[in-house]
CSV table of C-alpha atoms in Angstrom, one decimal:
chain,number,residue,atom,x,y,z
W,558,UNK,CA,-32.9,-89.4,126.3
W,559,UNK,CA,-35.1,-91.7,124.2
W,560,UNK,CA,-34.6,-92.4,120.5
W,561,UNK,CA,-38.3,-92.7,119.9
W,562,UNK,CA,-39.7,-90.0,117.6
W,563,UNK,CA,-41.8,-87.4,119.2
W,564,UNK,CA,-45.4,-87.4,118.0
W,565,UNK,CA,-46.6,-83.9,117.3
W,566,UNK,CA,-50.1,-84.8,118.2
W,567,UNK,CA,-49.3,-86.5,121.5
W,568,UNK,CA,-51.4,-85.3,124.4
W,569,UNK,CA,-54.5,-84.5,122.4
W,570,UNK,CA,-57.8,-85.9,123.4
W,571,UNK,CA,-60.0,-87.9,121.1
W,572,UNK,CA,-63.0,-85.6,121.3
W,573,UNK,CA,-64.8,-87.3,118.4
W,574,UNK,CA,-64.2,-90.8,120.0
W,575,UNK,CA,-65.5,-89.5,123.4
W,576,UNK,CA,-68.6,-88.1,121.6
W,577,UNK,CA,-69.3,-91.5,120.1
W,578,UNK,CA,-68.7,-93.1,123.5
W,579,UNK,CA,-71.2,-90.7,125.0
W,580,UNK,CA,-73.8,-91.6,122.3
W,581,UNK,CA,-73.2,-95.3,123.2
W,582,UNK,CA,-73.7,-94.6,126.9
W,583,UNK,CA,-77.1,-93.1,126.0
W,584,UNK,CA,-78.0,-96.0,123.7
W,585,UNK,CA,-77.0,-98.5,126.4
W,586,UNK,CA,-79.0,-96.6,129.0
W,587,UNK,CA,-82.1,-96.7,126.7
W,588,UNK,CA,-81.6,-100.4,126.0
W,589,UNK,CA,-81.5,-101.0,129.8
W,590,UNK,CA,-84.6,-98.9,130.2
W,591,UNK,CA,-86.5,-100.8,127.5
W,592,UNK,CA,-85.7,-104.2,129.0
W,593,UNK,CA,-87.8,-103.4,132.1
W,594,UNK,CA,-90.9,-104.7,130.4
W,595,UNK,CA,-89.2,-108.0,129.3
W,596,UNK,CA,-89.3,-111.3,131.0
W,597,UNK,CA,-86.4,-112.1,133.3
W,598,UNK,CA,-85.0,-114.7,130.9
W,599,UNK,CA,-85.6,-112.6,127.8
W,600,UNK,CA,-83.8,-109.5,129.4
W,601,UNK,CA,-80.6,-111.3,130.2
W,602,UNK,CA,-78.9,-110.9,126.9
W,603,UNK,CA,-79.8,-107.3,126.1
W,604,UNK,CA,-79.1,-106.2,129.7
W,605,UNK,CA,-75.7,-107.9,129.6
W,606,UNK,CA,-74.7,-106.2,126.3
W,607,UNK,CA,-76.1,-102.8,127.3
W,608,UNK,CA,-74.3,-102.9,130.6
W,609,UNK,CA,-71.0,-103.8,128.9
W,610,UNK,CA,-71.6,-101.0,126.3
W,611,UNK,CA,-72.1,-98.4,129.0
W,612,UNK,CA,-69.2,-99.6,131.1
W,613,UNK,CA,-66.7,-99.7,128.3
W,614,UNK,CA,-67.9,-96.4,126.8
W,615,UNK,CA,-67.6,-94.7,130.2
W,616,UNK,CA,-64.1,-96.3,130.7
W,617,UNK,CA,-63.0,-94.9,127.3
W,618,UNK,CA,-64.2,-91.4,128.2
W,619,UNK,CA,-62.5,-91.5,131.7
W,620,UNK,CA,-59.3,-93.0,130.3
W,621,UNK,CA,-59.2,-90.3,127.6
W,622,UNK,CA,-59.8,-87.5,130.1
W,623,UNK,CA,-57.2,-88.8,132.6
W,624,UNK,CA,-54.5,-89.7,130.1
W,625,UNK,CA,-55.0,-88.3,126.6
W,626,UNK,CA,-52.9,-90.1,124.1
W,627,UNK,CA,-51.9,-89.5,120.6
W,628,UNK,CA,-54.7,-89.2,118.0
W,629,UNK,CA,-53.4,-90.5,114.7
W,630,UNK,CA,-55.5,-90.1,111.6
W,631,UNK,CA,-56.3,-93.2,109.6
W,632,UNK,CA,-53.5,-94.0,107.2
W,633,UNK,CA,-55.8,-95.0,104.4
W,634,UNK,CA,-53.6,-98.0,103.6
W,635,UNK,CA,-55.3,-101.2,102.7
W,636,UNK,CA,-57.3,-102.7,100.0
W,637,UNK,CA,-60.8,-101.3,99.3
W,638,UNK,CA,-61.6,-104.6,97.5
W,639,UNK,CA,-60.9,-106.6,100.6
W,640,UNK,CA,-62.9,-104.2,102.7
W,641,UNK,CA,-65.8,-104.5,100.3
W,642,UNK,CA,-65.5,-108.3,100.3
W,643,UNK,CA,-65.5,-108.3,104.1
W,644,UNK,CA,-68.8,-106.5,104.0
W,645,UNK,CA,-70.2,-109.0,101.5
W,646,UNK,CA,-69.0,-111.9,103.7
W,647,UNK,CA,-70.6,-110.4,106.8
W,648,UNK,CA,-73.9,-109.7,105.0
W,649,UNK,CA,-73.8,-113.3,103.7
W,650,UNK,CA,-73.2,-114.6,107.2
W,651,UNK,CA,-76.2,-112.6,108.6
W,652,UNK,CA,-78.5,-113.5,105.8
W,653,UNK,CA,-77.6,-117.2,106.0
W,654,UNK,CA,-78.2,-117.6,109.7
W,655,UNK,CA,-81.9,-118.4,109.3
W,656,UNK,CA,-81.3,-120.9,106.5
W,657,UNK,CA,-78.3,-122.9,107.6
W,658,UNK,CA,-78.1,-122.1,111.4
W,659,UNK,CA,-75.7,-120.4,113.7
W,660,UNK,CA,-72.9,-123.0,113.6
W,661,UNK,CA,-72.8,-123.6,109.8
W,662,UNK,CA,-73.1,-119.9,109.1
W,663,UNK,CA,-70.4,-119.2,111.6
W,664,UNK,CA,-68.0,-121.6,110.0
W,665,UNK,CA,-68.7,-120.3,106.5
W,666,UNK,CA,-68.4,-116.7,107.7
W,667,UNK,CA,-65.1,-117.4,109.4
W,668,UNK,CA,-63.7,-119.2,106.3
W,669,UNK,CA,-64.8,-116.3,104.2
W,670,UNK,CA,-63.2,-113.7,106.5
W,671,UNK,CA,-60.0,-115.7,106.7
W,672,UNK,CA,-59.8,-116.0,102.9
W,673,UNK,CA,-60.4,-112.3,102.5
W,674,UNK,CA,-58.2,-111.1,105.3
W,675,UNK,CA,-55.2,-113.4,105.1
W,676,UNK,CA,-52.1,-111.7,103.6
W,677,UNK,CA,-49.7,-114.5,104.6
W,678,UNK,CA,-48.8,-117.6,102.7
W,679,UNK,CA,-50.8,-120.7,103.4
W,680,UNK,CA,-48.9,-123.4,105.4
W,681,UNK,CA,-50.3,-126.5,107.0
W,682,UNK,CA,-49.5,-125.0,110.4
W,683,UNK,CA,-51.4,-121.8,109.6
W,684,UNK,CA,-54.4,-123.7,108.3
W,685,UNK,CA,-54.5,-125.8,111.5
W,686,UNK,CA,-54.1,-122.7,113.7
W,687,UNK,CA,-56.9,-120.9,111.9
W,688,UNK,CA,-59.2,-124.0,112.1
W,689,UNK,CA,-58.6,-124.4,115.8
W,690,UNK,CA,-59.0,-120.7,116.7
W,691,UNK,CA,-62.1,-120.5,114.5
W,692,UNK,CA,-63.6,-123.6,116.2
W,693,UNK,CA,-62.8,-122.2,119.6
W,694,UNK,CA,-64.4,-118.8,118.9
W,695,UNK,CA,-67.5,-120.3,117.3
W,696,UNK,CA,-67.9,-122.8,120.1
W,697,UNK,CA,-67.3,-120.2,122.7
W,698,UNK,CA,-69.9,-117.8,121.2
W,699,UNK,CA,-72.4,-120.7,120.9
W,700,UNK,CA,-71.9,-121.7,124.5
W,701,UNK,CA,-72.1,-118.0,125.6
W,702,UNK,CA,-75.3,-117.3,123.7
W,703,UNK,CA,-77.1,-120.7,123.9
W,704,UNK,CA,-76.1,-121.9,127.4
W,705,UNK,CA,-75.1,-118.9,129.5
W,706,UNK,CA,-77.3,-116.1,128.1
W,707,UNK,CA,-80.1,-118.5,127.0
W,708,UNK,CA,-80.5,-116.8,123.6
W,709,UNK,CA,-82.3,-119.1,121.1
W,710,UNK,CA,-80.0,-119.5,118.1
W,711,UNK,CA,-81.4,-120.5,114.7
W,712,UNK,CA,-80.9,-124.2,114.0
W,713,UNK,CA,-81.4,-123.5,110.3
W,714,UNK,CA,-84.5,-124.2,108.2
W,715,UNK,CA,-82.7,-126.5,105.9
W,716,UNK,CA,-81.7,-128.8,108.8
W,717,UNK,CA,-85.0,-128.8,110.8
W,718,UNK,CA,-86.5,-131.7,108.8
W,719,UNK,CA,-83.4,-134.0,109.3
Protein backbone atom coordinates (compact mmCIF):
# COMPACT_ATOMS: atom_id res chain seq x y z
CA UNK A 1 0.00 0.00 0.00
CA UNK A 2 1.30 3.43 -0.90
CA UNK A 3 1.68 6.28 1.56
CA UNK A 4 0.74 8.88 -1.05
CA UNK A 5 -2.47 10.76 -0.31
CA UNK A 6 -5.40 9.95 -2.52
CA UNK A 7 -6.56 12.87 -4.62
CA UNK A 8 -10.34 13.04 -4.55
CA UNK A 9 -10.36 14.53 -8.03
CA UNK A 10 -8.13 11.90 -9.65
CA UNK A 11 -9.52 10.40 -12.81
CA UNK A 12 -11.46 13.47 -13.91
CA UNK A 13 -11.00 14.83 -17.38
CA UNK A 14 -9.96 18.41 -17.99
CA UNK A 15 -13.01 19.27 -20.09
CA UNK A 16 -12.27 23.00 -20.13
CA UNK A 17 -8.67 22.35 -21.20
CA UNK A 18 -9.85 20.01 -23.95
CA UNK A 19 -12.29 22.71 -25.10
CA UNK A 20 -9.48 25.23 -25.34
CA UNK A 21 -7.35 22.66 -27.17
CA UNK A 22 -10.18 22.12 -29.66
CA UNK A 23 -10.35 25.89 -30.24
CA UNK A 24 -6.58 25.90 -30.85
CA UNK A 25 -6.98 23.07 -33.38
CA UNK A 26 -9.50 25.21 -35.26
CA UNK A 27 -7.23 28.29 -35.06
CA UNK A 28 -4.27 26.25 -36.31
CA UNK A 29 -6.36 24.83 -39.14
CA UNK A 30 -7.49 28.30 -40.17
CA UNK A 31 -3.91 29.55 -40.04
CA UNK A 32 -2.84 26.69 -42.31
CA UNK A 33 -5.71 27.46 -44.68
CA UNK A 34 -4.81 31.15 -44.91
CA UNK A 35 -1.14 30.43 -45.66
CA UNK A 36 -2.10 28.91 -49.03
CA UNK A 37 -1.98 32.34 -50.68
CA UNK A 38 1.44 33.19 -49.25
CA UNK A 39 4.79 32.73 -50.90
CA UNK A 40 6.64 29.52 -50.09
CA UNK A 41 9.23 31.35 -48.02
CA UNK A 42 6.69 33.58 -46.28
CA UNK A 43 4.53 30.60 -45.32
CA UNK A 44 7.29 28.62 -43.57
CA UNK A 45 6.95 30.24 -40.15
CA UNK A 46 3.14 30.38 -39.88
CA UNK A 47 2.80 26.83 -41.22
CA UNK A 48 5.36 25.52 -38.74
CA UNK A 49 3.69 27.20 -35.77
CA UNK A 50 0.16 26.28 -36.91
CA UNK A 51 1.16 22.64 -37.44
CA UNK A 52 2.77 22.49 -34.00
CA UNK A 53 -0.34 24.10 -32.47
CA UNK A 54 -2.62 21.51 -34.07
CA UNK A 55 -0.38 18.55 -33.18
CA UNK A 56 0.13 19.53 -29.54
CA UNK A 57 -3.55 20.43 -29.06
CA UNK A 58 -4.67 17.11 -30.51
CA UNK A 59 -2.09 15.29 -28.40
CA UNK A 60 -3.48 16.99 -25.28
CA UNK A 61 -7.03 15.96 -26.16
CA UNK A 62 -6.02 12.36 -26.90
CA UNK A 63 -3.89 12.12 -23.78
CA UNK A 64 -6.73 13.44 -21.65
CA UNK A 65 -9.24 11.03 -23.19
CA UNK A 66 -6.96 8.00 -22.82
CA UNK A 67 -5.62 8.73 -19.35
CA UNK A 68 -7.50 11.39 -17.42
CA UNK A 69 -5.43 12.76 -14.60
CA UNK A 70 -6.20 14.89 -11.64
CA UNK A 71 -7.62 18.33 -12.21
CA UNK A 72 -6.37 20.60 -9.49
CA UNK A 73 -7.78 24.10 -9.19
CA UNK A 74 -5.25 26.93 -9.19
CA UNK A 75 -3.99 27.55 -5.69
CA UNK A 76 -4.11 31.34 -5.96
CA UNK A 77 -0.70 31.56 -4.33
CA UNK A 78 1.76 34.05 -5.67
CA UNK A 79 2.22 37.75 -5.87
CA UNK A 80 -0.16 39.83 -7.98
CA UNK A 81 2.47 42.56 -8.05
CA UNK A 82 4.94 40.19 -9.68
CA UNK A 83 2.31 39.01 -12.16
CA UNK A 84 1.54 42.61 -13.06
CA UNK A 85 5.21 43.45 -13.42
CA UNK A 86 5.66 40.43 -15.68
CA UNK A 87 2.93 41.77 -17.96
CA UNK A 88 4.62 45.20 -17.96
CA UNK A 89 8.00 43.65 -18.82
CA UNK A 90 6.48 41.58 -21.64
CA UNK A 91 4.67 44.61 -23.07
CA UNK A 92 7.89 46.63 -22.82
CA UNK A 93 9.73 43.87 -24.67
CA UNK A 94 7.16 43.77 -27.48
CA UNK A 95 7.00 47.56 -27.83
CA UNK A 96 10.79 47.92 -27.82
CA UNK A 97 11.42 45.36 -30.59
CA UNK A 98 11.01 47.90 -33.38
CA UNK A 99 13.25 50.48 -31.72
CA UNK A 100 16.15 48.48 -30.29
CA UNK A 101 15.93 45.22 -32.24
CA UNK A 102 15.36 41.57 -31.43
CA UNK A 103 18.57 40.80 -29.58
CA UNK A 104 18.72 43.95 -27.42
CA UNK A 105 15.00 43.71 -26.61
CA UNK A 106 15.44 40.02 -25.81
CA UNK A 107 18.28 40.74 -23.41
CA UNK A 108 16.35 43.52 -21.66
CA UNK A 109 13.21 41.37 -21.55
CA UNK A 110 15.09 38.44 -20.03
CA UNK A 111 16.79 40.64 -17.44
CA UNK A 112 13.42 42.16 -16.52
CA UNK A 113 11.73 38.76 -16.22
CA UNK A 114 14.59 37.37 -14.15
CA UNK A 115 14.50 40.36 -11.80
CA UNK A 116 10.73 40.03 -11.39
CA UNK A 117 10.61 36.25 -11.12
CA UNK A 118 13.66 35.42 -9.00
CA UNK A 119 12.79 34.49 -5.43
CA UNK A 120 16.22 33.12 -4.54
CA UNK A 121 19.21 35.00 -3.24
CA UNK A 122 21.66 36.34 -5.79
CA UNK A 123 24.96 34.49 -5.93
CA UNK A 124 27.73 34.76 -8.54
CA UNK A 125 26.94 31.20 -9.65
CA UNK A 126 23.23 31.98 -10.11
CA UNK A 127 23.99 35.19 -12.04
CA UNK A 128 26.36 33.26 -14.34
CA UNK A 129 23.80 30.49 -14.85
CA UNK A 130 21.05 33.00 -15.66
CA UNK A 131 23.34 34.84 -18.08
CA UNK A 132 24.42 31.66 -19.89
CA UNK A 133 20.90 30.23 -20.13
CA UNK A 134 19.50 33.59 -21.28
CA UNK A 135 22.20 33.94 -23.96
CA UNK A 136 21.54 30.36 -25.14
CA UNK A 137 17.78 30.90 -25.36
CA UNK A 138 18.03 34.28 -27.12
CA UNK A 139 20.69 32.94 -29.50
CA UNK A 140 18.64 29.81 -30.13
CA UNK A 141 15.50 31.76 -30.94
CA UNK A 142 17.45 34.17 -33.13
CA UNK A 143 18.93 31.24 -35.05
CA UNK A 144 15.55 29.51 -35.30
CA UNK A 145 13.72 32.57 -36.58
CA UNK A 146 16.39 34.31 -38.69
CA UNK A 147 18.24 31.31 -40.11
CA UNK A 148 15.95 28.26 -40.05
CA UNK A 149 12.53 29.86 -40.57
CA UNK A 150 13.80 32.91 -42.51
CA UNK A 151 11.73 35.34 -40.45
CA UNK A 152 13.04 38.89 -40.83
CA UNK A 153 13.75 40.14 -37.31
CA UNK A 154 13.83 43.85 -36.52
CA UNK A 155 17.38 45.21 -36.34
CA UNK A 156 16.20 48.23 -34.39
CA UNK A 157 15.63 51.70 -35.74
CA UNK A 158 18.14 53.21 -33.33
CA UNK A 159 20.92 50.97 -34.67
CA UNK A 160 20.23 51.21 -38.42
CA UNK A 161 22.30 54.36 -38.93
CA UNK A 162 25.37 52.94 -37.18
